[in-house]
């Protein structure tokens, strides 16, 4: 079964608005990662947050991690049309194996 | 940054054909690579872990004889879909971490269509 479960499943916003995506997981983790996938392409790593971290920033991205609630959120500020893509959270288990959530489809309208 | 190259990007072939997909780490050595399968508008499902110098580890429900994995060197893993059938049509993606538990680098995927 999928470890990560994102919500919402689909999100449509206007350019310039912020986009918030949530992810929940079930077991203990070493770290949680967020990836982006443009249609028909491979995944691109966005940000990694370790289990002992609570918040991390990278450019317009802000990730939070609440291990007590087994949840994480990804915030994209000042969204752009180019941010349109699918976003996946993934937890890292043994042997670097990633378990992906179902993904969120983000559409940013120009 | 670390780059993973996957080839071919698209393949269309007849039912019964075997298809080989290559995954190469271009600027780092990858003792471990991962193979995923992705259906349209769905998430990635891990198929197997490719280990250099040893047998691949397959996830539950993945047929070892159908999906042959060979980690030929520290920079190359191949996935061969044997005697492919239309139900094997999918998007296959490989990935490799530079270091254990670090972010993984993904190939651009291979879209396999079996007629």
CSV table of C-alpha atoms in Angstrom, one decimal:
chain,number,residue,atom,x,y,z
A,1,UNK,CA,0.0,0.0,0.0
A,2,UNK,CA,1.1,3.6,-0.5
A,3,UNK,CA,2.9,5.1,2.4
A,4,UNK,CA,2.3,8.7,1.7
A,5,UNK,CA,-1.2,10.1,1.1
A,6,UNK,CA,-1.4,13.6,-0.3
A,7,UNK,CA,-4.3,15.9,-0.3
A,8,UNK,CA,-5.8,17.5,-2.1
A,9,UNK,CA,-5.5,15.2,-5.1
A,10,UNK,CA,-5.9,18.1,-7.5
A,11,UNK,CA,-5.4,21.8,-6.9
A,12,UNK,CA,-6.1,24.7,-9.3
A,13,UNK,CA,-4.9,28.2,-8.4
A,14,UNK,CA,-4.2,31.5,-10.0
A,15,UNK,CA,-0.7,32.6,-10.8
A,16,UNK,CA,0.7,34.5,-7.8
A,17,UNK,CA,-1.3,32.6,-5.2
A,18,UNK,CA,0.3,30.2,-2.8
A,19,UNK,CA,-0.2,26.4,-3.1
A,20,UNK,CA,-0.3,24.2,-0.1
A,21,UNK,CA,-0.2,20.4,-0.4
A,22,UNK,CA,-0.3,17.9,2.5
A,23,UNK,CA,1.0,14.5,2.9
A,24,UNK,CA,0.4,11.9,5.6
A,25,UNK,CA,2.3,8.7,6.2
A,26,UNK,CA,1.9,5.6,8.3
A,27,UNK,CA,5.2,4.3,9.6
A,28,UNK,CA,8.3,5.8,11.1
A,29,UNK,CA,10.7,7.5,8.7
A,30,UNK,CA,14.3,8.5,8.2
A,31,UNK,CA,13.3,11.4,6.0
A,32,UNK,CA,10.5,12.7,3.8
A,33,UNK,CA,11.1,14.0,0.4
A,34,UNK,CA,9.0,16.0,-2.1
A,35,UNK,CA,9.4,15.4,-5.8
A,36,UNK,CA,7.9,17.1,-8.9
A,37,UNK,CA,6.9,15.4,-12.1
A,38,UNK,CA,6.1,17.2,-15.3
A,39,UNK,CA,3.8,15.4,-17.6
A,40,UNK,CA,5.5,12.4,-19.3
A,41,UNK,CA,8.9,13.0,-17.6
A,42,UNK,CA,10.9,11.7,-14.7
A,43,UNK,CA,10.8,13.1,-11.2
A,44,UNK,CA,12.8,16.0,-10.0
A,45,UNK,CA,13.8,16.2,-6.3
A,46,UNK,CA,12.6,19.3,-4.6
A,47,UNK,CA,13.4,19.1,-1.0
A,48,UNK,CA,14.3,16.6,1.8
A,49,UNK,CA,13.4,17.0,5.4
A,50,UNK,CA,14.9,14.7,8.0
A,51,UNK,CA,12.9,13.2,10.8
A,52,UNK,CA,14.5,15.5,13.4
A,53,UNK,CA,13.7,18.6,11.4
A,54,UNK,CA,10.4,20.5,11.7
A,55,UNK,CA,10.7,23.1,8.9
A,56,UNK,CA,12.9,23.7,5.8
A,57,UNK,CA,13.0,26.3,3.2
A,58,UNK,CA,14.3,26.3,-0.4
A,59,UNK,CA,13.6,29.3,-2.5
A,60,UNK,CA,9.8,29.6,-2.9
A,61,UNK,CA,9.4,26.2,-1.2
A,62,UNK,CA,8.6,25.6,2.5
A,63,UNK,CA,8.2,22.2,3.9
A,64,UNK,CA,7.1,21.3,7.4
A,65,UNK,CA,7.2,17.9,9.1
A,66,UNK,CA,5.1,16.8,12.1
A,67,UNK,CA,6.3,13.4,13.1
A,68,UNK,CA,3.8,13.2,15.9
A,69,UNK,CA,1.0,13.5,13.4
A,70,UNK,CA,2.9,11.7,10.7
A,71,UNK,CA,2.3,14.5,8.2
A,72,UNK,CA,4.1,17.0,6.1
A,73,UNK,CA,3.1,20.0,4.0
A,74,UNK,CA,4.7,21.6,1.0
A,75,UNK,CA,4.0,25.3,0.4
A,76,UNK,CA,4.8,26.9,-2.9
A,77,UNK,CA,4.7,30.7,-2.6
A,78,UNK,CA,4.0,33.1,-5.4
A,79,UNK,CA,3.1,30.3,-7.8
A,80,UNK,CA,3.9,30.5,-11.5
A,81,UNK,CA,2.4,28.8,-14.5
A,82,UNK,CA,5.6,26.8,-14.8
A,83,UNK,CA,4.9,25.3,-11.4
A,84,UNK,CA,2.1,23.3,-13.1
A,85,UNK,CA,3.0,19.6,-12.5
A,86,UNK,CA,2.3,16.6,-10.3
A,87,UNK,CA,3.9,16.7,-6.8
A,88,UNK,CA,4.7,13.6,-4.8
A,89,UNK,CA,5.8,13.1,-1.3
A,90,UNK,CA,7.9,10.0,-0.6
A,91,UNK,CA,9.2,8.5,2.6
A,92,UNK,CA,12.6,6.8,2.8
A,93,UNK,CA,12.8,3.4,4.4
A,94,UNK,CA,15.4,0.7,4.5
A,95,UNK,CA,18.0,0.5,1.7
A,96,UNK,CA,17.1,3.9,0.4
A,97,UNK,CA,13.7,2.6,-0.9
A,98,UNK,CA,11.2,5.3,-1.6
A,99,UNK,CA,7.5,4.9,-1.0
A,100,UNK,CA,5.5,7.4,-2.9
A,101,UNK,CA,2.1,8.9,-2.2
A,102,UNK,CA,-0.6,9.2,-4.8
A,103,UNK,CA,0.4,12.6,-5.9
A,104,UNK,CA,-1.2,16.0,-6.3
A,105,UNK,CA,-1.8,17.6,-9.7
A,106,UNK,CA,-1.2,21.3,-9.4
A,107,UNK,CA,-2.5,23.6,-12.2
A,108,UNK,CA,-1.5,27.2,-12.0
A,109,UNK,CA,-3.6,29.4,-14.3
A,110,UNK,CA,-1.8,32.3,-15.9
B,1,UNK,CA,24.5,17.7,-10.3
B,2,UNK,CA,24.0,14.0,-10.5
B,3,UNK,CA,22.4,12.8,-13.7
B,4,UNK,CA,20.6,9.6,-14.6
B,5,UNK,CA,20.1,8.8,-18.2
B,6,UNK,CA,17.4,6.4,-19.3
B,7,UNK,CA,17.1,4.9,-22.8
B,8,UNK,CA,15.0,4.6,-24.9
B,9,UNK,CA,12.4,7.3,-24.0
B,10,UNK,CA,9.7,5.6,-26.1
B,11,UNK,CA,9.3,2.2,-27.6
B,12,UNK,CA,6.4,0.6,-29.5
B,13,UNK,CA,6.6,-3.0,-30.3
B,14,UNK,CA,4.6,-6.1,-31.1
B,15,UNK,CA,3.2,-8.5,-28.5
B,16,UNK,CA,5.7,-11.2,-27.7
B,17,UNK,CA,8.8,-9.0,-28.2
B,18,UNK,CA,11.3,-8.5,-25.4
B,19,UNK,CA,12.3,-5.0,-24.7
B,20,UNK,CA,15.4,-3.8,-22.9
B,21,UNK,CA,15.5,-0.5,-21.0
B,22,UNK,CA,18.8,1.0,-19.9
B,23,UNK,CA,19.5,3.2,-16.9
B,24,UNK,CA,22.8,4.9,-16.5
B,25,UNK,CA,24.3,7.1,-13.9
B,26,UNK,CA,26.4,9.6,-15.8
B,27,UNK,CA,28.6,11.2,-13.2
B,28,UNK,CA,28.4,9.0,-10.2
B,29,UNK,CA,28.6,5.4,-9.3
B,30,UNK,CA,25.4,3.7,-8.3
B,31,UNK,CA,25.6,0.5,-6.4
B,32,UNK,CA,21.9,0.5,-6.1
B,33,UNK,CA,19.3,1.6,-8.7
B,34,UNK,CA,15.5,1.3,-8.5
B,35,UNK,CA,12.9,0.5,-11.1
B,36,UNK,CA,9.4,1.9,-11.0
B,37,UNK,CA,6.3,1.5,-13.0
B,38,UNK,CA,3.7,4.2,-13.4
B,39,UNK,CA,0.2,4.1,-14.8
B,40,UNK,CA,-1.4,7.2,-16.3
B,41,UNK,CA,-2.3,9.7,-13.6
B,42,UNK,CA,-1.1,7.3,-10.9
B,43,UNK,CA,1.8,7.2,-8.5
B,44,UNK,CA,5.1,5.3,-8.9
B,45,UNK,CA,5.1,1.7,-7.8
B,46,UNK,CA,8.5,0.3,-6.9
B,47,UNK,CA,9.1,-2.9,-9.0
B,48,UNK,CA,12.6,-3.9,-7.9
B,49,UNK,CA,15.9,-2.8,-6.4
B,50,UNK,CA,18.9,-3.4,-8.7
B,51,UNK,CA,22.1,-4.3,-6.9
B,52,UNK,CA,25.5,-4.1,-8.5
B,53,UNK,CA,27.2,-7.5,-8.1
B,54,UNK,CA,24.2,-9.4,-6.8
B,55,UNK,CA,20.7,-10.3,-7.7
B,56,UNK,CA,17.9,-7.8,-7.9
B,57,UNK,CA,15.3,-7.6,-5.1
B,58,UNK,CA,11.8,-7.7,-6.4
B,59,UNK,CA,8.7,-6.3,-4.7
B,60,UNK,CA,5.8,-8.5,-3.9
B,61,UNK,CA,3.7,-9.3,-6.9
B,62,UNK,CA,6.4,-8.5,-9.5
B,63,UNK,CA,7.3,-11.4,-11.7
B,64,UNK,CA,11.0,-12.0,-11.7
B,65,UNK,CA,10.9,-13.9,-15.0
B,66,UNK,CA,8.9,-11.2,-16.7
B,67,UNK,CA,11.0,-8.3,-15.6
B,68,UNK,CA,14.7,-9.2,-15.8
B,69,UNK,CA,17.1,-6.9,-14.1
B,70,UNK,CA,20.8,-6.8,-14.6
B,71,UNK,CA,23.1,-4.4,-12.8
B,72,UNK,CA,26.0,-4.8,-15.2
B,73,UNK,CA,28.3,-2.2,-13.7
B,74,UNK,CA,28.4,0.6,-11.2
B,75,UNK,CA,26.8,2.9,-13.8
B,76,UNK,CA,24.4,0.7,-15.6
B,77,UNK,CA,21.3,-1.2,-14.8
B,78,UNK,CA,19.0,-2.8,-17.4
B,79,UNK,CA,15.3,-3.8,-17.2
B,80,UNK,CA,14.2,-6.3,-19.8
B,81,UNK,CA,10.5,-6.9,-20.2
B,82,UNK,CA,10.3,-10.4,-21.6
B,83,UNK,CA,7.6,-11.6,-24.0
B,84,UNK,CA,5.8,-8.3,-23.6
B,85,UNK,CA,2.1,-8.1,-23.8
B,86,UNK,CA,-0.3,-5.2,-24.0
B,87,UNK,CA,-0.9,-5.3,-20.2
B,88,UNK,CA,2.8,-4.5,-19.8
B,89,UNK,CA,2.3,-1.2,-21.5
B,90,UNK,CA,3.3,1.5,-19.0
B,91,UNK,CA,5.7,4.2,-18.1
B,92,UNK,CA,8.9,2.7,-16.6
B,93,UNK,CA,11.2,4.9,-14.6
B,94,UNK,CA,14.6,4.3,-12.9
B,95,UNK,CA,16.3,6.1,-10.2
B,96,UNK,CA,19.5,6.0,-8.2
B,97,UNK,CA,20.7,7.7,-5.0
B,98,UNK,CA,24.2,9.2,-4.9
B,99,UNK,CA,24.4,8.1,-1.2
B,100,UNK,CA,22.3,5.9,1.0
B,101,UNK,CA,19.0,7.6,2.1
B,102,UNK,CA,19.9,10.8,0.1
B,103,UNK,CA,17.6,12.2,-2.7
B,104,UNK,CA,17.3,10.0,-5.7
B,105,UNK,CA,18.0,11.1,-9.2
B,106,UNK,CA,15.5,9.9,-11.8
B,107,UNK,CA,15.8,9.1,-15.4
B,108,UNK,CA,13.3,10.6,-17.8
B,109,UNK,CA,11.3,7.4,-18.1
B,110,UNK,CA,10.5,5.0,-20.9
B,111,UNK,CA,7.0,4.9,-22.3
B,112,UNK,CA,6.4,1.3,-23.4
B,113,UNK,CA,3.5,0.5,-25.8
B,114,UNK,CA,2.8,-3.1,-26.7
B,115,UNK,CA,0.5,-3.6,-29.7
